[in-house]
Short mmCIF file of C-alpha atoms in Angstrom, two decimals:
data_model
loop_
_atom_site.label_atom_id
_atom_site.label_comp_id
_atom_site.label_asym_id
_atom_site.label_seq_id
_atom_site.Cartn_x
_atom_site.Cartn_y
_atom_site.Cartn_z
CA ALA A 230 14.77 40.37 -24.47
CA VAL A 231 16.26 41.59 -27.47
CA VAL A 232 19.68 42.91 -25.96
CA SER A 233 21.77 44.96 -29.10
CA THR A 234 25.43 45.22 -29.80
CA GLN A 235 25.71 48.42 -28.39
CA SER A 236 25.26 47.12 -24.42
CA THR A 237 27.74 45.08 -25.04
CA GLY A 238 30.47 47.51 -25.70
CA LYS A 239 31.88 45.80 -28.18
CA LYS A 240 32.96 47.35 -31.49
CA ALA A 241 31.52 45.46 -34.55
CA ARG A 242 34.29 45.85 -37.66
CA LYS A 243 32.90 47.07 -41.39
CA GLY A 244 31.14 44.63 -43.57
CA THR A 245 30.18 42.16 -40.38
CA LYS A 246 27.36 42.10 -38.08
CA MET A 247 27.40 41.29 -34.64
CA PRO A 248 24.93 38.64 -33.42
CA LEU A 249 21.81 39.45 -30.88
CA LEU A 250 21.88 38.15 -27.83
CA VAL A 251 18.15 36.37 -26.99
CA THR A 252 17.73 35.86 -23.56
CA LYS A 253 14.76 32.97 -22.46
CA PRO A 254 12.32 34.71 -19.58
CA GLU A 255 12.15 32.55 -16.75
CA VAL A 256 9.34 29.72 -16.41
CA VAL A 257 7.18 29.85 -13.04
CA LYS A 258 6.54 26.13 -12.57
CA PRO A 259 3.08 25.96 -10.76
CA LYS A 260 3.85 24.51 -7.12
CA ALA A 261 2.31 20.75 -6.93
CA MET A 262 -0.48 20.28 -4.99
CA ALA A 263 -0.22 18.06 -1.97
CA LYS A 264 -0.67 14.18 -3.04
CA SER A 265 -2.96 13.46 0.15
CA VAL A 266 -3.85 15.44 3.83
CA SER A 267 -4.73 13.97 7.25
CA ALA A 268 -8.24 12.36 6.99
CA HIS A 269 -9.42 14.79 9.69
CA VAL A 270 -9.01 17.90 7.58
CA THR A 271 -10.69 16.16 4.70
CA ILE A 272 -13.61 15.64 7.02
CA SER A 273 -14.00 18.98 8.23
CA GLN A 274 -14.42 20.45 5.37
CA CYS A 275 -16.75 17.83 3.77
CA ASP A 276 -20.27 16.53 4.04
CA ILE A 277 -20.06 13.00 2.40
CA LEU A 278 -16.94 10.86 3.02
CA LEU A 279 -16.38 7.83 0.63
CA TRP A 280 -14.49 5.64 2.69
CA VAL A 281 -12.35 3.19 0.32
CA ILE A 282 -11.31 0.19 1.69
CA ASP A 283 -9.03 -2.74 0.69
CA VAL A 284 -11.46 -5.54 0.32
CA ARG A 285 -8.18 -8.45 0.85
CA SER A 286 -8.43 -6.88 4.47
CA VAL A 287 -11.10 -4.97 5.53
CA ASP A 288 -10.07 -5.39 9.50
CA GLU A 289 -6.86 -2.82 8.56
CA CYS A 290 -8.91 -0.55 6.85
CA LEU A 291 -11.43 0.53 9.37
CA CYS A 292 -10.34 2.66 12.53
CA GLU A 293 -12.94 3.50 15.22
CA GLU A 294 -11.78 6.61 16.21
CA ILE A 295 -12.62 8.06 12.43
CA SER A 296 -15.82 6.44 12.46
CA ASN A 297 -16.99 8.03 15.52
CA THR A 298 -15.48 11.52 14.48
CA ILE A 299 -17.95 11.65 11.46
CA LYS A 300 -20.60 10.38 13.29
CA ARG A 301 -20.17 13.15 16.38
CA GLY A 302 -20.21 15.66 12.98
CA LYS A 303 -23.16 17.44 12.21
CA GLN A 304 -25.00 16.75 8.82
CA LYS A 305 -21.94 14.29 8.58
CA THR A 306 -22.20 10.36 7.04
CA PHE A 307 -20.11 7.87 5.03
CA ILE A 308 -19.98 5.71 2.07
CA PHE A 309 -17.97 2.48 2.22
CA LEU A 310 -16.48 1.97 -1.08
CA LEU A 311 -15.11 -2.00 -1.00
CA ASN A 312 -12.28 -1.65 -3.68
CA LYS A 313 -10.06 -4.30 -5.87
CA ILE A 314 -12.88 -6.88 -5.82
CA ASP A 315 -11.27 -8.28 -8.89
CA LEU A 316 -8.54 -9.64 -6.98
CA VAL A 317 -10.72 -12.19 -4.25
CA PRO A 318 -13.62 -14.42 -4.76
CA PHE A 319 -16.80 -13.35 -5.31
CA SER A 320 -17.96 -14.89 -2.05
CA VAL A 321 -16.04 -12.94 -0.11
CA VAL A 322 -16.74 -9.68 -1.34
CA ARG A 323 -20.48 -10.51 -0.96
CA LYS A 324 -19.84 -11.45 2.95
CA TRP A 325 -18.42 -8.04 3.46
CA HIS A 326 -21.01 -6.30 1.55
CA THR A 327 -23.60 -7.80 4.40
CA VAL A 328 -21.74 -6.82 6.86
CA LEU A 329 -20.90 -3.43 5.96
CA SER A 330 -24.09 -1.82 4.25
CA LYS A 331 -25.55 -2.67 7.87
CA THR A 332 -23.36 0.09 9.14
CA ALA A 333 -23.51 2.95 5.43
CA PRO A 334 -24.50 2.10 2.01
CA THR A 335 -21.67 -0.05 0.13
CA PHE A 336 -20.67 0.19 -3.39
CA LEU A 337 -18.04 -2.34 -5.26
CA MET A 338 -15.44 -0.91 -7.07
CA LYS A 339 -12.70 -2.89 -8.99
CA SER A 340 -8.47 -2.81 -9.35
CA THR A 341 -6.99 -0.52 -12.06
CA GLN A 342 -5.35 -3.61 -13.24
CA ILE A 343 -6.68 -5.13 -16.24
CA ILE A 344 -5.33 -8.21 -17.92
CA LEU A 345 -6.04 -8.45 -21.69
CA THR A 346 -5.23 -11.72 -24.11
CA GLU A 347 -3.10 -11.35 -27.02
CA CYS A 348 -5.83 -10.13 -29.56
CA GLU A 349 -7.27 -7.50 -27.10
CA GLN A 350 -3.69 -6.39 -26.98
CA ILE A 351 -4.05 -5.41 -30.55
CA VAL A 352 -6.98 -2.50 -30.06
CA PRO A 353 -5.31 0.18 -27.82
CA ALA A 354 -8.96 1.74 -27.12
CA LEU A 355 -10.14 -1.46 -25.92
CA LYS A 356 -8.41 -1.33 -22.60
CA GLN A 357 -9.78 1.92 -22.17
CA ILE A 358 -13.36 0.56 -22.68
CA LEU A 359 -12.78 -2.28 -20.43
CA GLY A 360 -11.57 -0.49 -17.85
CA ARG A 361 -14.09 2.37 -18.18
CA PHE A 362 -15.96 3.71 -14.91
CA GLY A 363 -15.43 0.34 -12.99
CA GLY A 364 -18.09 1.05 -10.59
CA ALA A 365 -18.21 4.99 -10.48
CA LYS A 366 -21.37 5.48 -12.11
CA SER A 367 -23.33 3.52 -9.57
CA ILE A 368 -21.93 6.27 -6.92
CA LEU A 369 -22.45 9.26 -8.43
CA SER A 370 -25.82 8.06 -9.72
CA TYR A 371 -26.66 7.14 -6.03
CA LEU A 372 -25.09 10.44 -4.97
CA ASN A 373 -27.53 12.39 -7.17
CA ARG A 374 -30.25 10.70 -6.70
CA THR A 375 -29.81 11.32 -2.58
CA TYR A 376 -28.76 14.87 -2.43
CA LYS A 377 -30.08 17.32 -4.02
CA GLU A 378 -28.60 20.35 -2.49
CA VAL A 379 -25.06 21.64 -2.92
CA THR A 380 -22.96 19.32 -1.35
CA LYS A 381 -19.33 18.16 -0.91
CA ILE A 382 -17.37 14.72 -0.76
CA GLY A 383 -14.26 13.53 0.11
CA VAL A 384 -12.31 10.59 -0.15
CA ILE A 385 -10.60 8.94 2.59
CA GLY A 386 -8.48 5.37 3.18
CA THR A 387 -5.58 4.06 4.69
CA LYS A 388 -1.92 3.70 2.57
CA GLN A 389 -2.74 2.01 -1.02
CA VAL A 390 -6.27 1.49 -0.98
CA GLY A 391 -6.92 2.79 -4.43
CA LYS A 392 -7.71 6.43 -3.45
CA THR A 393 -6.06 8.23 -6.02
CA CYS A 394 -7.95 5.16 -8.47
CA VAL A 395 -11.20 6.48 -6.71
CA VAL A 396 -11.08 9.92 -7.39
CA SER A 397 -9.99 9.56 -10.96
CA SER A 398 -12.89 7.21 -11.92
CA LEU A 399 -15.60 10.11 -10.44
CA LEU A 400 -13.41 12.35 -12.36
CA LYS A 401 -13.51 10.29 -15.93
CA SER A 402 -17.19 9.13 -15.48
CA CYS A 403 -18.21 12.59 -15.54
CA GLY A 404 -16.66 13.29 -18.61
CA ARG A 405 -13.07 14.75 -17.11
CA THR A 406 -9.75 13.62 -17.77
CA LYS A 407 -8.01 16.05 -15.57
CA ALA A 408 -9.07 17.90 -12.16
CA LYS A 409 -8.37 21.81 -12.17
CA ARG A 410 -6.14 22.86 -9.91
CA SER A 411 -8.45 24.27 -7.38
CA ILE A 412 -9.34 22.21 -4.02
CA ASP A 413 -12.92 21.65 -5.64
CA THR A 414 -13.85 20.20 -8.37
CA LYS A 415 -17.43 19.85 -9.98
CA LEU A 416 -18.86 16.55 -10.87
CA SER A 417 -22.92 17.81 -10.95
CA GLU A 418 -24.84 20.42 -10.45
CA SER A 419 -25.06 19.58 -6.66
CA ILE A 420 -22.10 17.50 -6.60
CA ARG A 421 -18.32 19.08 -5.64
CA LEU A 422 -15.19 16.60 -5.01
CA THR A 423 -12.59 17.21 -3.51
CA THR A 424 -9.43 15.83 -5.60
CA THR A 425 -7.31 15.77 -3.12
CA PRO A 426 -8.01 12.63 -0.47
CA GLY A 427 -7.59 12.32 3.61
CA LEU A 428 -5.21 9.61 4.57
CA ILE A 429 -6.21 7.71 7.74
CA GLU A 430 -3.20 6.80 9.57
CA SER A 431 -2.93 3.46 10.75
CA GLU A 432 -0.43 1.66 12.61
CA SER A 433 -1.78 -1.73 11.72
CA GLY A 434 0.60 -4.86 11.52
CA GLY A 435 -0.98 -7.23 8.43
CA LEU A 436 -0.37 -8.20 5.40
CA LEU A 437 -1.31 -4.69 3.86
CA HIS A 438 1.20 -3.11 5.63
CA VAL A 439 3.92 -5.44 4.36
CA MET A 440 3.31 -4.53 0.76
CA ASP A 441 3.03 -1.02 1.98
CA ASN A 442 6.75 -1.35 2.85
CA CYS A 443 7.57 -4.75 0.73
CA SER A 444 11.71 -2.66 0.46
CA LYS A 445 11.89 -2.94 4.09
CA TYR A 446 10.46 -6.46 4.79
CA MET A 447 12.30 -7.69 1.92
CA ASN A 448 15.06 -8.41 4.05
CA TYR A 449 13.51 -9.89 6.97
CA SER A 450 11.41 -12.49 4.18
CA PRO A 451 11.72 -15.64 6.70
CA GLU A 452 10.46 -13.72 9.47
CA VAL A 453 7.54 -12.11 7.26
CA LEU A 454 6.61 -16.09 6.23
CA SER A 455 6.93 -17.37 9.51
CA ALA A 456 4.48 -15.03 10.73
CA LEU A 457 2.50 -15.86 7.93
CA SER A 458 2.30 -19.20 8.06
CA LYS A 459 0.66 -19.57 11.81
CA ASN A 460 -2.24 -17.66 9.89
CA ILE A 461 -2.63 -19.84 7.23
CA ARG A 462 -4.24 -23.63 7.22
CA LYS A 463 -2.02 -26.43 6.19
CA GLU A 464 -4.60 -27.88 3.43
CA ASP A 465 -5.10 -24.03 1.90
CA ALA A 466 -0.59 -23.94 1.68
CA MET A 467 -0.56 -27.56 -0.04
CA PHE A 468 -3.33 -26.46 -2.65
CA HIS A 469 -2.10 -23.01 -3.41
CA PHE A 470 2.06 -23.75 -3.38
CA THR A 471 1.36 -27.12 -4.40
CA LEU A 472 3.47 -28.58 -1.49
CA PRO A 473 4.19 -32.18 0.07
CA GLU A 474 3.07 -33.49 2.83
CA TYR A 475 5.23 -31.36 5.87
CA SER A 476 5.11 -30.49 9.24
CA HIS A 477 3.28 -27.15 9.66
CA PRO A 478 3.90 -24.53 10.61
CA GLU A 479 7.73 -25.71 11.30
CA GLY A 480 8.52 -26.87 7.97
CA PHE A 481 6.62 -24.83 6.11
CA LEU A 482 9.61 -22.59 4.89
CA ASP A 483 11.72 -25.82 4.11
CA ALA A 484 9.11 -27.33 2.12
CA LEU A 485 8.72 -23.78 0.09
CA ALA A 486 12.28 -23.95 -0.93
CA ILE A 487 12.59 -27.57 -1.98
CA ARG A 488 9.02 -26.88 -4.39
CA TYR A 489 10.80 -23.78 -5.82
CA ASN A 490 14.34 -25.08 -5.88
CA GLN A 491 15.94 -22.15 -3.59
CA TYR A 492 18.95 -24.17 -2.23
CA TYR A 493 22.20 -22.22 -0.69
CA LEU A 494 25.44 -24.56 0.30
CA LYS A 495 23.08 -27.54 -0.09
CA THR A 496 20.62 -26.14 2.28
CA PRO A 497 16.48 -24.92 1.82
CA ASP A 498 17.49 -20.76 1.03
CA HIS A 499 14.67 -19.35 3.17
CA SER A 500 15.99 -16.06 2.29
CA ALA A 501 15.38 -16.43 -1.46
CA VAL A 502 12.06 -18.13 -0.87
CA GLY A 503 10.86 -15.46 1.03
CA ARG A 504 11.29 -12.77 -1.26
CA LEU A 505 10.03 -14.75 -4.26
CA ILE A 506 6.59 -14.99 -2.34
CA LEU A 507 7.21 -11.68 -1.05
CA LYS A 508 6.89 -10.45 -4.33
CA GLN A 509 4.20 -12.60 -6.25
CA LEU A 510 1.73 -10.98 -3.40
CA ARG A 511 3.17 -7.29 -4.28
CA ASP A 512 2.41 -7.71 -7.62
CA THR A 513 -0.79 -9.63 -7.22
CA ARG A 514 0.54 -13.18 -8.94
CA LEU A 515 -0.51 -14.68 -5.30
CA LYS A 516 -3.95 -13.35 -4.42
CA PHE A 517 -4.95 -13.72 -0.98
CA TYR A 518 -7.75 -12.52 1.59
CA VAL A 519 -8.40 -12.40 4.98
CA GLU A 520 -11.60 -14.50 5.87
CA SER A 521 -14.42 -12.81 6.97
CA PRO A 522 -17.18 -13.37 10.34
CA ALA A 523 -19.66 -15.91 9.77
CA VAL A 524 -22.42 -14.61 8.19
CA SER A 525 -25.94 -16.29 8.85
CA GLU A 526 -27.51 -14.78 5.89
CA LEU A 527 -26.23 -13.31 2.66
CA ALA A 528 -27.77 -10.23 1.55
CA THR A 529 -28.28 -9.67 -2.26
CA ILE A 530 -26.49 -6.98 -3.95
CA PRO A 531 -28.45 -4.48 -5.39
CA ALA A 532 -28.30 -4.27 -9.23
CA ASP A 533 -27.68 -1.05 -9.96
CA VAL A 534 -24.17 -1.57 -7.47
CA MET A 535 -23.51 -4.92 -9.93
CA VAL A 536 -23.60 -3.11 -13.36
CA ASP A 537 -20.18 -1.76 -13.67
CA VAL A 538 -18.31 -4.38 -11.39
CA GLU A 539 -20.20 -7.74 -13.50
CA ARG A 540 -17.86 -8.24 -15.90
CA PHE A 541 -14.66 -7.95 -13.64
CA LEU A 542 -15.42 -10.24 -10.91
CA PHE A 543 -13.24 -12.91 -9.62
CA LYS A 544 -14.11 -16.26 -10.39
CA GLY A 545 -11.28 -18.35 -8.78
CA ASP A 546 -9.71 -19.15 -5.55
CA ALA A 547 -7.50 -17.03 -3.84
CA LEU A 548 -5.09 -17.59 -0.03
CA LYS A 549 -7.45 -17.93 2.87
CA ILE A 550 -5.75 -16.04 5.78
CA THR A 551 -7.24 -16.69 8.97
CA GLY A 552 -6.30 -13.14 10.78
CA SER A 553 -5.50 -9.56 9.45
CA GLN A 554 -2.64 -9.32 12.12
CA LEU A 555 1.02 -10.88 12.13
CA ASP A 556 3.14 -11.36 14.98
CA ILE A 557 6.71 -11.19 12.69
CA VAL A 558 9.12 -11.07 15.39
CA ILE A 559 12.66 -8.95 13.54
CA VAL A 560 15.87 -10.39 14.98
CA LYS A 561 19.10 -8.24 14.11
CA LYS A 562 22.10 -10.37 12.15
CA GLU A 563 25.07 -9.92 13.84
CA LYS A 564 27.79 -8.63 11.71
CA LYS A 565 30.75 -10.07 10.83
CA LYS A 566 33.78 -8.40 10.32
CA ARG A 567 37.04 -8.98 8.04
CA GLY A 568 40.17 -10.29 9.57
CA GLY A 569 38.93 -12.80 12.42
CA GLU A 570 38.22 -9.57 14.56
CA MET A 571 35.26 -10.20 16.92
CA ASP A 572 32.57 -8.22 17.84
CA ILE A 573 32.91 -6.89 21.46
CA GLU A 574 29.53 -5.89 23.08
CA GLU A 575 28.81 -3.01 25.21
CA GLY A 576 29.11 -4.93 28.70
CA ASP A 577 32.44 -6.31 27.37
CA GLU A 578 34.18 -3.07 26.18
CA GLU A 579 33.26 -1.78 29.63
CA ASP A 580 34.79 -4.66 31.37
CA LEU A 581 37.82 -4.65 29.15
CA GLU A 582 38.22 -0.88 30.26
CA GLU A 583 37.96 -1.44 33.68
CA MET A 584 40.84 -4.24 33.55
CA GLY A 585 42.77 -1.34 31.18
CA SER A 586 42.57 0.97 34.46
CA GLY A 587 43.48 -1.73 36.78
CA ASP A 588 46.51 -2.46 35.25
CA GLU A 589 47.61 0.96 35.05
CA SER A 590 47.19 1.95 38.63
CA ALA A 591 49.06 -1.31 39.11
CA LEU A 592 51.79 -0.02 37.30
CA SER A 593 51.69 3.45 39.06
CA ASP A 594 51.96 1.66 42.15
CA GLU A 595 54.56 -0.65 41.59
CA GLY A 596 56.89 2.67 39.95
CA ALA A 597 55.91 4.19 43.37
CA MET A 598 57.36 1.32 45.57
CA SER A 599 60.59 1.05 43.25
CA GLY A 600 61.30 4.56 43.93
CA GLU A 601 61.15 5.02 47.68
CA GLU A 602 63.21 1.49 47.43
CA MET A 603 65.81 3.84 45.13
CA SER A 604 65.64 6.58 47.83
#
C-alpha cells in the first residue's frame, strides 16, 4: 500500500519531494500442527498401527490396554518396530524379535545417531548415505505386498521412542523430504500415512522415564543410582565402570565417586558422580539394556528385514539391567535458613500458638485480679 503526501496533510516545499510511505502487508503465519495426539485418536482413524518400541527397555513401551483396544477394532492390526537396535548387542535384538514376532510382525530400525570417523566427516553427503532409510524400506515393501487396497497407517508409541524419526524415515524412503500440511500423506498407490504420531501415556518408573525427565532427576541423582544399583549385578558394574572390589549395593556410590575422582570436603560426592552417570546415559555414551526373558529357541530374522540395518548393528557389550522398574525413593532435603534460624514444623507452630494464647489468658487473669484488689 502506497500512501501519498496529500493524505498526510503536510505541505511540501517548492523543489522538494516528500518521500512516499510504504507499508508492508501483515503476513499471516500458518498454525503449527500438533507434535502428537492421543494414541486412541490415531487408533480410531487408522487401519494399521506401527507400534514403535525402544529395544533397550521393551516392557516400558508395551501397554496391554492399547493392545486390547486394537484387537477389539474391526480390521485393525498392528506391527512392532524395534527401534534403536544400534544401541544394544545383536543378541538382545534377536531375543526380543523372537518374542514379539509371535504376537505381530516385527521389524527393525536404527537410531538416528550416526558416529562418523574424521575421514567420513569430510564428505557431508556420506552421512546422508549412511543414515539412509534405516529399515524403512523393508516395512514399506511388506505393506505394499500385503495390502493392495487403500490402507491408512498410523504411528504410535510412548515418549522418546523415536516416533517422529520413524515418520521422517518413511517419508524419505518414498522420496519425500517434507510431509504435506494435510493429515494424510500418500506413500504409494495403496498406502496413506498419518504424519502426526499417537502418544501412549505410560506411568512406568523405569530408566527410560528417568532419561525423559532427566532435568528433574538431576537433583536426585544419588537416589536414582541407589535404585539402579539394586537392578545391576556386581560383576557387570565392576566390568563396565572399572570398579575395584566393593560391597554391593551399599558401596556402589562410594566406589563410583572414587573411580571418577568426585569428592566434596574430602568425602565421596554422590551427587556429582550421579549427575555424571545420568549424563552418560542420556547422551548414549553409556549403553544399557533391560534383560530379555529366557527364550528356548531363537528364531532367524528374515533377510529382507536385515538388509537396511545389518551394517548398523552394535557388536560390543552394554550394561545389563535385571528389571525395568526402579524403586526410586526421593527424600526432600531440609532447607537451611540464614542467621541460624530454626526450621519450625507445623506441629511446633501450633504448640507455640497454644503457648502464646495461654500466656495472654494468664496475663488477662492477673490484670483482673489486680483490678479487684485496687477496688
